[in-house]
Tab-separated table of C-alpha atoms in Angstrom:
chain	number	residue	atom	x	y	z
J	1	MET	CA	21.341	2.933	20.557
J	2	SER	CA	18.439	0.974	17.767
J	3	LEU	CA	20.761	0.228	14.351
J	4	LEU	CA	17.261	1.259	12.873
J	5	GLU	CA	14.512	3.143	14.143
J	6	CYS	CA	10.859	5.137	12.087
J	7	ARG	CA	10.179	7.938	14.529
J	8	GLY	CA	6.632	8.721	13.259
J	9	VAL	CA	7.690	8.309	9.780
J	10	SER	CA	5.576	8.282	6.107
J	11	PHE	CA	5.286	8.314	2.741
J	12	ALA	CA	3.248	10.143	-0.315
J	13	TYR	CA	3.718	10.441	-3.827
J	14	GLU	CA	2.488	13.468	-5.487
J	15	GLY	CA	0.911	14.197	-2.090
J	16	VAL	CA	-0.875	11.257	-1.420
J	17	THR	CA	-0.775	9.607	1.465
J	18	VAL	CA	0.094	6.438	0.685
J	19	LEU	CA	1.831	4.708	4.810
J	20	ARG	CA	1.201	6.638	7.286
J	21	ASP	CA	2.348	6.999	11.320
J	22	LEU	CA	5.258	4.050	11.448
J	23	ASN	CA	7.265	3.329	15.001
J	24	PHE	CA	9.445	1.293	15.148
J	25	LYS	CA	13.012	0.181	15.871
J	26	VAL	CA	15.628	-2.211	14.438
J	27	ASP	CA	18.249	-3.650	17.093
J	28	SER	CA	21.809	-5.240	16.156
J	29	GLY	CA	21.119	-9.412	14.787
J	30	GLN	CA	17.271	-9.271	15.393
J	31	TYR	CA	15.084	-10.450	12.479
J	32	LEU	CA	13.246	-7.857	10.775
J	33	CYS	CA	9.612	-9.190	8.148
J	34	ILE	CA	8.160	-7.000	6.972
J	35	ILE	CA	4.313	-8.587	5.225
J	36	GLY	CA	1.574	-7.411	3.901
J	37	GLU	CA	-0.980	-7.623	1.240
J	38	ASN	CA	0.926	-6.724	-2.265
J	39	GLY	CA	0.243	-2.496	-2.166
J	40	ALA	CA	0.371	-1.817	0.954
J	41	GLY	CA	3.819	0.099	0.875
J	42	LYS	CA	6.123	-2.602	2.095
J	43	SER	CA	8.722	-2.100	-1.471
J	44	THR	CA	7.670	2.231	-0.380
J	45	LEU	CA	8.736	1.851	2.748
J	46	MET	CA	12.209	-0.534	1.667
J	47	LYS	CA	12.690	2.772	-0.295
J	48	GLY	CA	12.617	4.606	2.213
J	49	LEU	CA	15.410	2.779	4.822
J	50	LEU	CA	18.197	2.833	1.875
J	51	ARG	CA	17.516	6.606	1.880
J	52	LEU	CA	15.802	5.925	-2.495
J	53	LYS	CA	12.844	8.123	-0.984
J	54	LYS	CA	12.185	11.305	1.699
J	55	PRO	CA	9.676	11.169	4.009
J	56	SER	CA	6.568	12.933	3.584
J	57	ALA	CA	7.346	13.336	8.310
J	58	GLY	CA	8.593	11.556	10.327
J	59	GLU	CA	12.434	10.912	11.061
J	60	ILE	CA	14.351	7.439	10.316
J	61	VAL	CA	17.708	7.650	12.158
J	62	THR	CA	20.518	4.875	12.287
J	63	GLY	CA	23.105	3.780	14.046
J	64	ASP	CA	25.970	2.057	14.987
J	65	GLY	CA	27.978	4.207	12.501
J	66	LEU	CA	25.633	2.628	9.620
J	67	ARG	CA	25.624	4.549	6.638
J	68	ALA	CA	22.727	3.947	3.745
J	69	ASP	CA	26.070	2.924	1.645
J	70	GLN	CA	26.982	0.779	4.644
J	71	ILE	CA	23.154	-2.067	3.197
J	72	GLY	CA	23.220	-5.391	2.103
J	73	TYR	CA	20.726	-4.656	-0.877
J	74	LEU	CA	18.311	-7.274	-2.926
J	75	PRO	CA	15.568	-6.089	-4.761
J	76	GLN	CA	13.148	-7.675	-6.394
J	77	GLN	CA	14.767	-8.581	-9.652
J	78	THR	CA	13.311	-8.166	-13.744
J	79	PRO	CA	14.101	-9.891	-16.258
J	80	VAL	CA	16.718	-7.690	-17.583
J	81	GLN	CA	18.793	-7.828	-14.627
J	82	LYS	CA	18.297	-12.023	-15.252
J	83	ASP	CA	20.111	-12.676	-18.891
J	84	PHE	CA	22.531	-9.917	-17.171
J	85	PRO	CA	26.400	-11.570	-18.937
J	86	ALA	CA	28.567	-11.573	-16.023
J	87	SER	CA	29.916	-14.619	-14.466
J	88	VAL	CA	29.109	-15.547	-10.822
J	89	GLU	CA	32.744	-13.885	-9.906
J	90	GLU	CA	31.772	-10.183	-10.873
J	91	VAL	CA	28.378	-10.075	-9.827
J	92	VAL	CA	29.660	-11.196	-5.928
J	93	LEU	CA	32.057	-8.892	-6.610
J	94	SER	CA	30.259	-6.075	-7.703
J	95	GLY	CA	28.858	-5.532	-4.256
J	96	CYS	CA	32.239	-4.305	-2.696
J	97	LEU	CA	32.310	-1.713	-5.400
J	98	THR	CA	31.690	1.216	-2.344
J	99	SER	CA	34.441	-0.602	-0.209
J	100	LEU	CA	37.533	0.571	-2.919
J	101	GLY	CA	37.068	3.946	-1.799
J	102	ARG	CA	39.791	5.868	-4.825
J	103	ARG	CA	40.980	2.748	-6.184
J	104	PRO	CA	40.079	1.375	-9.687
J	105	PHE	CA	40.202	-2.440	-9.267
J	106	PHE	CA	39.569	-4.657	-6.698
J	107	GLY	CA	41.631	-5.303	-4.118
J	108	GLY	CA	42.730	-8.947	-2.607
J	109	GLU	CA	40.616	-7.986	0.713
J	110	GLN	CA	37.526	-7.457	-2.050
J	111	LYS	CA	38.436	-11.356	-3.475
J	112	LYS	CA	38.386	-12.048	-0.269
J	113	ARG	CA	35.171	-11.600	1.157
J	114	ALA	CA	33.158	-12.350	-2.399
J	115	GLU	CA	34.465	-16.159	-2.208
J	116	GLN	CA	33.678	-15.958	1.717
J	117	ALA	CA	29.988	-15.019	0.599
J	118	MET	CA	30.071	-16.721	-2.210
J	119	THR	CA	31.022	-20.057	0.379
J	120	SER	CA	28.610	-19.314	2.329
J	121	LEU	CA	25.608	-19.033	-0.328
J	122	GLU	CA	27.068	-22.413	-1.114
J	123	ILE	CA	28.056	-21.479	-5.216
J	124	LEU	CA	31.691	-21.468	-5.094
J	125	ASP	CA	31.719	-23.308	-7.615
J	126	LEU	CA	30.133	-21.572	-9.981
J	127	ARG	CA	32.491	-18.738	-9.680
J	128	ARG	CA	33.730	-19.294	-13.237
J	129	SER	CA	30.014	-19.746	-14.930
J	130	CYS	CA	28.217	-16.745	-17.008
J	131	TYR	CA	25.277	-15.422	-14.369
J	132	ARG	CA	22.902	-15.807	-17.074
J	133	ASP	CA	22.240	-18.840	-17.705
J	134	LEU	CA	21.046	-19.807	-14.025
J	135	SER	CA	18.821	-20.906	-12.403
J	136	GLY	CA	16.254	-18.731	-10.746
J	137	GLY	CA	17.475	-20.006	-7.324
J	138	GLN	CA	21.254	-19.504	-8.281
J	139	GLN	CA	21.118	-16.155	-9.065
J	140	GLN	CA	19.133	-15.781	-6.373
J	141	ARG	CA	21.944	-17.195	-4.292
J	142	VAL	CA	24.042	-14.622	-6.523
J	143	LEU	CA	22.806	-11.947	-5.813
J	144	LEU	CA	22.509	-12.533	-1.451
J	145	ALA	CA	26.470	-13.161	-2.000
J	146	ARG	CA	26.365	-9.528	-4.000
J	147	ALA	CA	24.629	-8.243	-0.881
J	148	LEU	CA	26.370	-9.229	1.593
J	149	CYS	CA	30.141	-7.732	-0.048
J	150	ALA	CA	28.257	-4.772	0.555
J	151	THR	CA	27.973	-4.931	4.477
J	152	ARG	CA	28.641	-6.732	8.110
J	153	GLN	CA	25.680	-5.381	9.607
J	154	LEU	CA	21.922	-4.817	7.787
J	155	LEU	CA	21.095	-6.595	4.830
J	156	LEU	CA	17.777	-5.576	3.611
J	157	LEU	CA	16.211	-7.933	0.814
J	158	ASP	CA	12.549	-7.622	-1.524
J	159	GLU	CA	11.155	-10.558	-1.554
J	160	PRO	CA	13.959	-12.825	-2.341
J	161	ALA	CA	12.173	-16.174	-2.973
J	162	ALA	CA	9.329	-14.377	-5.231
J	163	GLY	CA	8.869	-16.238	-8.212
J	164	LEU	CA	10.874	-20.114	-7.500
J	165	ASP	CA	9.873	-22.858	-7.018
J	166	PRO	CA	9.187	-24.402	-2.761
J	167	VAL	CA	11.399	-26.145	-2.042
J	168	VAL	CA	13.521	-24.054	-3.986
J	169	THR	CA	11.159	-21.455	-1.533
J	170	ARG	CA	12.656	-23.291	1.953
J	171	SER	CA	16.488	-23.402	0.902
J	172	MET	CA	16.714	-19.970	1.028
J	173	TYR	CA	15.287	-18.911	3.516
J	174	ASP	CA	17.646	-21.268	6.063
J	175	LEU	CA	20.171	-19.818	3.803
J	176	ILE	CA	19.222	-16.495	4.892
J	177	GLY	CA	18.700	-17.571	8.765
J	178	LYS	CA	21.905	-19.319	8.687
J	179	ILE	CA	23.513	-16.033	7.694
J	180	HIS	CA	21.145	-13.965	10.741
J	181	ARG	CA	22.108	-16.717	12.998
J	182	GLU	CA	26.074	-17.435	11.710
J	183	GLN	CA	27.347	-13.736	10.756
J	184	GLY	CA	25.703	-11.973	13.339
J	185	ILE	CA	24.068	-9.215	10.649
J	186	THR	CA	21.291	-7.809	11.167
J	187	VAL	CA	17.599	-8.169	8.669
J	188	ILE	CA	15.474	-7.025	7.575
J	189	MET	CA	12.821	-9.231	4.633
J	190	VAL	CA	10.223	-8.628	2.974
J	191	SER	CA	8.203	-11.255	2.404
J	192	HIS	CA	4.495	-12.501	1.518
J	193	ASP	CA	5.016	-15.342	2.014
J	194	LEU	CA	2.969	-15.394	6.479
J	195	GLN	CA	4.062	-18.566	7.771
J	196	SER	CA	8.249	-18.534	6.497
J	197	ALA	CA	8.055	-15.309	8.007
J	198	VAL	CA	7.014	-15.910	11.725
J	199	GLY	CA	8.604	-19.046	11.304
J	200	SER	CA	12.818	-17.575	11.053
J	201	ALA	CA	12.050	-14.418	12.314
J	202	THR	CA	12.443	-12.324	15.281
J	203	HIS	CA	10.467	-9.411	14.871
J	204	ILE	CA	7.311	-8.579	11.813
J	205	LEU	CA	6.685	-5.672	10.927
J	206	HIS	CA	2.654	-5.842	9.365
J	207	LEU	CA	1.285	-3.531	7.009
J	208	GLY	CA	-1.785	-2.948	5.613
J	209	GLN	CA	-4.384	-0.232	5.086
J	210	ASP	CA	-1.760	2.759	4.370
J	211	ARG	CA	-0.249	2.470	8.073
J	212	GLN	CA	1.281	0.163	10.350
J	213	LEU	CA	-1.354	-2.813	11.589
J	214	PHE	CA	1.720	-4.566	14.188
J	215	PHE	CA	4.914	-4.269	15.950
J	216	GLY	CA	6.790	-6.891	18.327
J	217	THR	CA	8.016	-10.102	18.241
J	218	LYS	CA	8.069	-13.274	16.490
J	219	ASP	CA	5.199	-14.302	19.478
J	220	GLU	CA	3.269	-11.572	20.556
J	221	TYR	CA	2.760	-11.378	16.712
J	222	ARG	CA	0.961	-14.782	16.982
J	223	ARG	CA	-1.268	-13.440	19.065
J	224	SER	CA	-1.939	-11.092	18.114
J	225	ALA	CA	-5.322	-10.012	15.661
J	226	ALA	CA	-3.771	-8.968	12.790
J	227	TYR	CA	-2.200	-11.803	12.737
J	228	HIS	CA	-5.625	-14.502	12.562
J	229	SER	CA	-6.934	-11.521	10.225
J	230	PHE	CA	-4.340	-11.996	7.574
J	231	LEU	CA	-3.757	-15.535	8.305
J	232	GLY	CA	-7.662	-16.144	7.709
J	233	GLU	CA	-8.090	-14.132	4.981
J	234	ASN	CA	-5.150	-16.089	3.192
J	235	SER	CA	-6.938	-18.823	3.350
J	236	ILE	CA	-9.983	-17.470	2.330
J	237	ARG	CA	-8.331	-16.679	-1.145
J	238	ILE	CA	-5.970	-19.795	-1.122
J	239	ARG	CA	-10.156	-22.136	-0.389
J	240	GLY	CA	-11.519	-19.909	-3.554
J	241	HIS	CA	-8.592	-20.267	-6.177
J	242	ALA	CA	-8.305	-23.833	-5.431
J	243	ARG	CA	-12.721	-23.481	-6.380
J	244	GLY	CA	-11.625	-21.970	-9.864
J	245	ARG	CA	-9.283	-23.617	-10.800
J	246	LYS	CA	-12.080	-26.917	-10.494
J	247	GLY	CA	-15.097	-25.152	-11.944
J	248	GLY	CA	-12.639	-24.468	-15.264
J	249	VAL	CA	-11.345	-27.619	-15.686
């Protein structure tokens, strides 16, 4: 059985369908990247996978004993979150909250998981630093370490490199790929960065026009009409933006 599967899933807000008839599955150890233009429903789907939004039709099925509270989640950051006054270690440890049970304090097992996560994300030397004093790239590594503490099976990442410069973005994607390869954790990542998505993922889910345009392996996607259409649209947009900047100077 797959780790997670969507069967004819649709989502709606106030009776208006924003995503319809999603059919895809993710097996343990795969790396799925969800791509599409702004407003395509990527974040809505993430909320559905987290059981934060109920489908208006269809069903989301999980396997291998996966529970919603055992999914590591890295959301898009808000300005308030970026100014959180806690140490790096405290933020990372908070990812272990669901494993505490009835215990009121973190124990040796949770502290060991936090240390392992910080080591994997190369931020162990920042453990005593204040989270709000870190750079954007460092903060994202801290939040990814926090998500790692919450799971041994599945990471959901919503635009993990949003707002980061190209060098830091590449480093973040490399770290996510390393976690996937070395720890065997299944990854589902939302991204608007087509080249990075295709380069890192094993599978691609392309959303657009309120529906699923493509689902399959990375190699299949590179041969698909959806890929070439998306590539062309982005090239036109980039060229148009460059002309606009030149004309305004």
